[in-house]
């Protein structure tokens, strides 16, 4: 974020952190930005299920998934208000397949989180599987699209993106889901780069969700290390590892909106460019209906 955006976020975060929970949740629900009308972002594919499925099947490594929580989902709404944006979650597509080879040298924060994490905050954390994910770049044999994502479950790689985005319980809170294609990186698609990305994925899978920075200061230098990561931090660090973003950027300071509407500054790719937001799910209820429970 640019300096004015960071200053705004500090002031808003401090104000929100001082509210009682009921007032906080009602306020962020009412103030959070809505995704509708959808056409302002790019093509709205959501009325055409077959087109949506075909678009998901065609996703490539480096493409992004962006999400907007509906009003009344207080964590997502708080992030929307903090960042002055509609978009509060981001994940990355990687094509490949899960092997049956077990990884011997797994990250130490991979499988032991449940025994030492804050039970309330990380109750949803899920241990990673021991199997190795293989990244493929060859045309015609490049596997299927998987989702590399940091969430309350930790950092994981998910198969069957269609079901995860459109029918899983994890995505029920997101009333809007979109994708952005990363184009212009044909020179990156080599076995050497694929191996480098593969090693990075093996390293970060199982990392717990950001625990150094509190929610209302989530996109600050407090989230600077990679021992725990929020969604945009994981996406940013992955793009850096791919050589597509400058390593000087502190990954934890990038919010999801830096990859979407970017009201206070966007990420600057060293190579390639992101296409328009293509809407896959458009289920925004009327705001009055969504916040009625706070009346």
Coordinates of C-alpha atoms in Angstrom, one line a residue:
X1 CA 0.0 0.0 0.0
X2 CA 1.1 3.6 -0.5
X3 CA 1.9 5.8 2.5
X4 CA -1.6 7.4 2.6
X5 CA -3.2 4.0 2.5
X6 CA -1.0 2.7 5.3
X7 CA -1.8 5.8 7.4
X8 CA -5.5 5.4 6.8
X9 CA -5.4 1.7 7.7
X10 CA -3.6 2.4 11.0
X11 CA -6.2 5.0 12.0
X12 CA -9.2 2.8 11.0
X13 CA -7.7 -0.3 12.6
X14 CA -7.2 1.5 15.9
X15 CA -10.7 2.8 15.9
X16 CA -12.2 -0.6 15.1
X17 CA -10.1 -2.4 17.7
X18 CA -11.6 -0.2 20.4
X19 CA -15.2 -1.1 19.7
X20 CA -17.2 -3.7 21.5
X21 CA -17.9 -6.8 19.4
X22 CA -21.5 -6.1 18.5
X23 CA -20.9 -2.5 17.5
X24 CA -17.8 -3.5 15.6
X25 CA -19.5 -6.2 13.6
X26 CA -22.5 -4.0 12.8
X27 CA -20.3 -1.2 11.7
X28 CA -18.0 -3.2 9.4
X29 CA -21.0 -4.9 7.9
X30 CA -22.6 -1.5 7.1
X31 CA -19.4 0.2 5.9
X32 CA -17.9 -2.7 3.9
X33 CA -17.9 -2.2 0.1
X34 CA -20.2 -4.5 -2.0
X35 CA -19.1 -6.1 -5.2
X36 CA -22.4 -5.4 -7.1
X37 CA -22.8 -4.1 -9.8
X38 CA -20.6 -6.8 -11.2
X39 CA -20.1 -5.6 -14.7
X40 CA -17.7 -2.8 -13.5
X41 CA -15.0 -5.4 -12.8
X42 CA -15.1 -7.4 -16.0
X43 CA -17.1 -10.1 -17.7
X44 CA -19.7 -11.7 -15.4
X45 CA -19.7 -15.4 -16.2
X46 CA -21.8 -16.5 -13.3
X47 CA -25.1 -16.8 -15.2
X48 CA -23.5 -19.5 -17.4
X49 CA -22.5 -22.6 -15.3
X50 CA -20.9 -24.4 -18.3
X51 CA -18.8 -21.4 -19.1
X52 CA -17.8 -21.1 -15.5
X53 CA -16.7 -24.7 -15.4
X54 CA -14.7 -24.4 -18.6
X55 CA -13.1 -21.2 -17.3
X56 CA -12.0 -23.0 -14.2
X57 CA -10.7 -26.0 -16.1
X58 CA -8.6 -23.6 -18.2
X59 CA -6.9 -21.8 -15.3
X60 CA -3.1 -21.7 -15.5
X61 CA -0.3 -21.5 -12.9
X62 CA -0.1 -18.0 -11.6
X63 CA -3.7 -17.0 -12.2
X64 CA -5.4 -15.5 -9.1
X65 CA -8.7 -16.2 -7.3
X66 CA -10.2 -13.1 -5.5
X67 CA -13.1 -13.1 -3.2
X68 CA -15.5 -10.7 -1.5
X69 CA -17.3 -11.6 1.8
X70 CA -20.9 -10.8 2.1
X71 CA -22.2 -8.2 4.6
X72 CA -22.4 -9.8 8.0
X73 CA -19.2 -11.8 7.8
X74 CA -17.3 -9.8 10.3
X75 CA -13.7 -10.9 9.7
X76 CA -14.0 -10.3 5.9
X77 CA -16.0 -7.1 6.4
X78 CA -13.3 -5.8 8.8
X79 CA -10.6 -6.4 6.2
X80 CA -12.8 -4.7 3.5
X81 CA -13.1 -1.6 5.8
X82 CA -9.5 -1.6 6.8
X83 CA -8.3 -1.7 3.2
X84 CA -11.1 0.4 1.7
X85 CA -11.8 -2.4 -0.8
X86 CA -14.4 -4.8 -1.9
X87 CA -11.9 -7.7 -2.1
X88 CA -10.7 -9.4 1.1
X89 CA -9.2 -12.8 0.0
X90 CA -6.8 -14.0 -2.6
X91 CA -5.3 -17.3 -3.6
X92 CA -3.2 -18.7 -6.5
X93 CA -3.8 -21.4 -9.1
X94 CA -1.0 -24.0 -9.7
X95 CA -1.4 -26.7 -12.3
X96 CA -0.1 -30.1 -11.5
X97 CA -0.9 -33.3 -9.6
X98 CA -0.5 -34.8 -6.1
X99 CA 2.0 -37.7 -6.1
X100 CA 2.2 -40.7 -3.7
X101 CA 5.8 -39.7 -2.8
X102 CA 6.1 -38.7 0.8
X103 CA 8.2 -35.6 1.6
X104 CA 10.9 -36.4 4.1
X105 CA 12.0 -32.9 4.8
X106 CA 8.7 -31.1 5.7
X107 CA 8.7 -27.6 7.2
X108 CA 8.8 -27.8 11.0
X109 CA 5.6 -25.7 11.2
X110 CA 3.8 -28.1 9.0
X111 CA 2.2 -30.8 11.1
X112 CA 2.6 -29.8 14.8
X113 CA 0.4 -26.7 14.9
X114 CA -2.6 -28.2 16.6
X115 CA -0.6 -28.9 19.7
X116 CA 0.8 -25.4 20.3
X117 CA -1.5 -22.9 18.6
X118 CA -4.1 -20.7 20.2
X119 CA -7.1 -23.0 20.2
X120 CA -9.6 -20.3 19.7
X121 CA -7.9 -18.5 16.8
X122 CA -6.5 -21.6 15.0
X123 CA -9.3 -24.0 15.8
X124 CA -9.8 -24.7 12.1
X125 CA -6.1 -25.4 11.3
X126 CA -5.7 -28.6 9.4
X127 CA -2.5 -30.6 9.2
X128 CA -1.1 -31.0 5.7
X129 CA -0.8 -34.3 3.9
X130 CA 2.8 -35.8 3.6
X131 CA 2.5 -36.2 -0.1
X132 CA 4.5 -34.2 -2.7
X133 CA 2.7 -31.9 -5.2
X134 CA 4.2 -31.9 -8.7
X135 CA 4.1 -28.7 -10.7
X136 CA 3.7 -29.3 -14.5
X137 CA 4.3 -26.8 -17.2
X138 CA 4.4 -28.9 -20.4
X139 CA 1.5 -28.1 -22.8
X140 CA -0.9 -31.0 -22.9
X141 CA 0.4 -32.7 -19.8
X142 CA 0.2 -29.8 -17.4
X143 CA -2.0 -31.5 -14.8
X144 CA -5.2 -30.0 -13.4
X145 CA -5.6 -26.6 -11.7
X146 CA -5.2 -26.7 -7.9
X147 CA -5.6 -23.9 -5.5
X148 CA -2.6 -22.8 -3.3
X149 CA -4.3 -20.9 -0.5
X150 CA -3.7 -19.6 3.0
X151 CA -6.8 -19.6 5.2
X152 CA -7.7 -20.4 8.8
X153 CA -6.8 -24.0 7.9
X154 CA -3.2 -22.9 7.1
X155 CA -1.5 -23.1 3.8
X156 CA -2.7 -25.9 1.6
X157 CA -3.0 -27.0 -2.0
X158 CA -6.6 -27.9 -2.9
X159 CA -7.8 -30.1 -5.8
X160 CA -11.1 -29.6 -7.6
X161 CA -11.2 -25.8 -7.7
X162 CA -14.7 -25.8 -9.0
X163 CA -16.2 -27.4 -6.0
X164 CA -14.0 -25.5 -3.5
X165 CA -15.0 -22.1 -5.0
X166 CA -18.7 -22.7 -5.7
X167 CA -20.0 -25.3 -3.3
X168 CA -17.6 -25.9 -0.3
X169 CA -18.5 -24.7 3.2
X170 CA -15.2 -22.8 3.3
X171 CA -16.4 -20.5 0.6
X172 CA -19.9 -19.9 1.8
X173 CA -19.0 -16.6 3.2
X174 CA -17.8 -15.3 -0.1
X175 CA -20.8 -13.9 -2.1
X176 CA -18.5 -12.9 -5.0
X177 CA -15.7 -15.0 -6.5
X178 CA -13.5 -13.9 -9.4
X179 CA -10.4 -14.9 -11.3
X180 CA -7.6 -12.9 -12.9
X181 CA -5.4 -14.4 -15.5
X182 CA -1.7 -13.9 -15.3
X183 CA -0.4 -13.5 -18.9
X184 CA 2.9 -12.7 -20.5
X185 CA 5.1 -15.2 -18.5
X186 CA 5.7 -17.8 -21.3
X187 CA 9.5 -17.5 -20.6
X188 CA 8.9 -18.6 -17.0
X189 CA 7.3 -21.9 -18.1
X190 CA 10.4 -24.1 -18.0
X191 CA 11.2 -27.2 -16.0
X192 CA 13.7 -25.3 -13.9
X193 CA 11.1 -22.7 -12.8
X194 CA 8.5 -25.4 -12.2
X195 CA 10.9 -27.3 -9.9
X196 CA 11.6 -24.0 -8.0
X197 CA 7.9 -23.4 -7.5
X198 CA 7.4 -27.1 -6.5
X199 CA 10.1 -26.8 -3.8
X200 CA 8.5 -23.6 -2.5
X201 CA 5.1 -25.3 -2.3
X202 CA 6.6 -28.2 -0.4
X203 CA 8.2 -25.8 2.0
X204 CA 5.1 -23.6 2.8
X205 CA 2.3 -26.2 2.9
X206 CA 1.0 -26.6 6.4
X207 CA 2.2 -23.1 7.5
X208 CA -0.4 -21.7 10.0
X209 CA -2.4 -18.6 9.4
X210 CA -0.9 -15.3 10.4
X211 CA -0.4 -15.1 14.1
X212 CA 2.1 -12.3 14.6
X213 CA -0.1 -9.4 13.5
X214 CA -3.6 -8.9 15.0
X215 CA -6.6 -8.6 12.7
X216 CA -6.8 -4.8 12.8
X217 CA -3.1 -4.5 12.0
X218 CA -2.9 -7.5 9.7
X219 CA -1.1 -5.8 6.7
X220 CA 1.7 -4.3 8.7
X221 CA 5.4 -5.1 9.2
X222 CA 4.3 -7.2 12.2
X223 CA 3.3 -9.8 9.5
X224 CA 6.7 -9.6 7.9
X225 CA 8.1 -13.0 8.5
X226 CA 6.9 -16.2 6.8
X227 CA 6.5 -18.4 9.9
X228 CA 2.8 -17.7 9.6
X229 CA 1.0 -16.1 6.7
X230 CA -2.2 -14.5 5.7
X231 CA -3.7 -15.1 2.2
X232 CA -2.1 -12.1 0.4
X233 CA 1.2 -12.7 2.2
X234 CA 1.4 -16.2 0.8
X235 CA 0.4 -15.1 -2.7
X236 CA 3.0 -12.3 -2.6
X237 CA 5.7 -14.5 -1.3
X238 CA 5.0 -17.1 -4.0
X239 CA 5.1 -14.5 -6.8
X240 CA 8.4 -13.3 -5.3
X241 CA 9.7 -16.9 -5.3
X242 CA 8.7 -17.2 -8.9
X243 CA 10.8 -14.1 -9.7
X244 CA 7.7 -12.0 -10.7
X245 CA 7.8 -9.6 -7.8
X246 CA 10.6 -7.6 -6.2
X247 CA 12.0 -9.2 -3.1
X248 CA 12.2 -5.8 -1.5
X249 CA 8.4 -5.8 -0.9
X250 CA 7.6 -7.1 2.6
X251 CA 5.1 -9.8 1.7
X252 CA 3.0 -9.4 4.8
X253 CA 2.2 -5.8 4.1
X254 CA 0.3 -6.6 0.9
X255 CA -3.5 -6.8 1.3
X256 CA -5.7 -8.8 -1.0
X257 CA -7.0 -5.7 -2.7
X258 CA -3.4 -5.0 -4.1
X259 CA -4.3 -7.7 -6.6
X260 CA -7.8 -6.3 -7.4
X261 CA -9.2 -2.8 -7.2
X262 CA -6.1 -1.5 -5.4
X263 CA -7.5 1.7 -3.9
X264 CA -4.2 2.5 -2.2
X265 CA -1.7 0.9 -4.5
X266 CA -1.2 -2.3 -6.5
X267 CA 1.7 -4.7 -6.7
X268 CA 4.0 -4.2 -9.6
X269 CA 4.9 -7.3 -11.5
X270 CA 8.4 -7.5 -12.9
X271 CA 7.1 -9.7 -15.7
X272 CA 3.6 -10.4 -17.1
X273 CA 0.3 -8.7 -16.4
X274 CA -3.0 -9.5 -14.7
X275 CA -6.1 -9.5 -16.8
X276 CA -9.6 -8.2 -15.8
X277 CA -11.6 -9.7 -13.0
X278 CA -13.8 -12.4 -14.4
X279 CA -16.8 -13.1 -12.1
X280 CA -17.5 -16.7 -11.4
X281 CA -19.9 -16.3 -8.5
X282 CA -22.3 -13.4 -8.0
X283 CA -24.6 -13.9 -5.1
X284 CA -24.6 -10.6 -3.3
X285 CA -27.8 -10.2 -1.2
X286 CA -29.3 -6.7 -0.6
X287 CA -27.3 -4.9 2.1
X288 CA -30.4 -4.2 4.2
X289 CA -31.2 -7.9 4.3
X290 CA -27.6 -8.9 5.2
X291 CA -27.3 -6.5 8.2
X292 CA -30.9 -6.8 9.5
X293 CA -29.7 -9.0 12.4
X294 CA -27.7 -6.0 13.8
X295 CA -30.8 -3.8 14.0

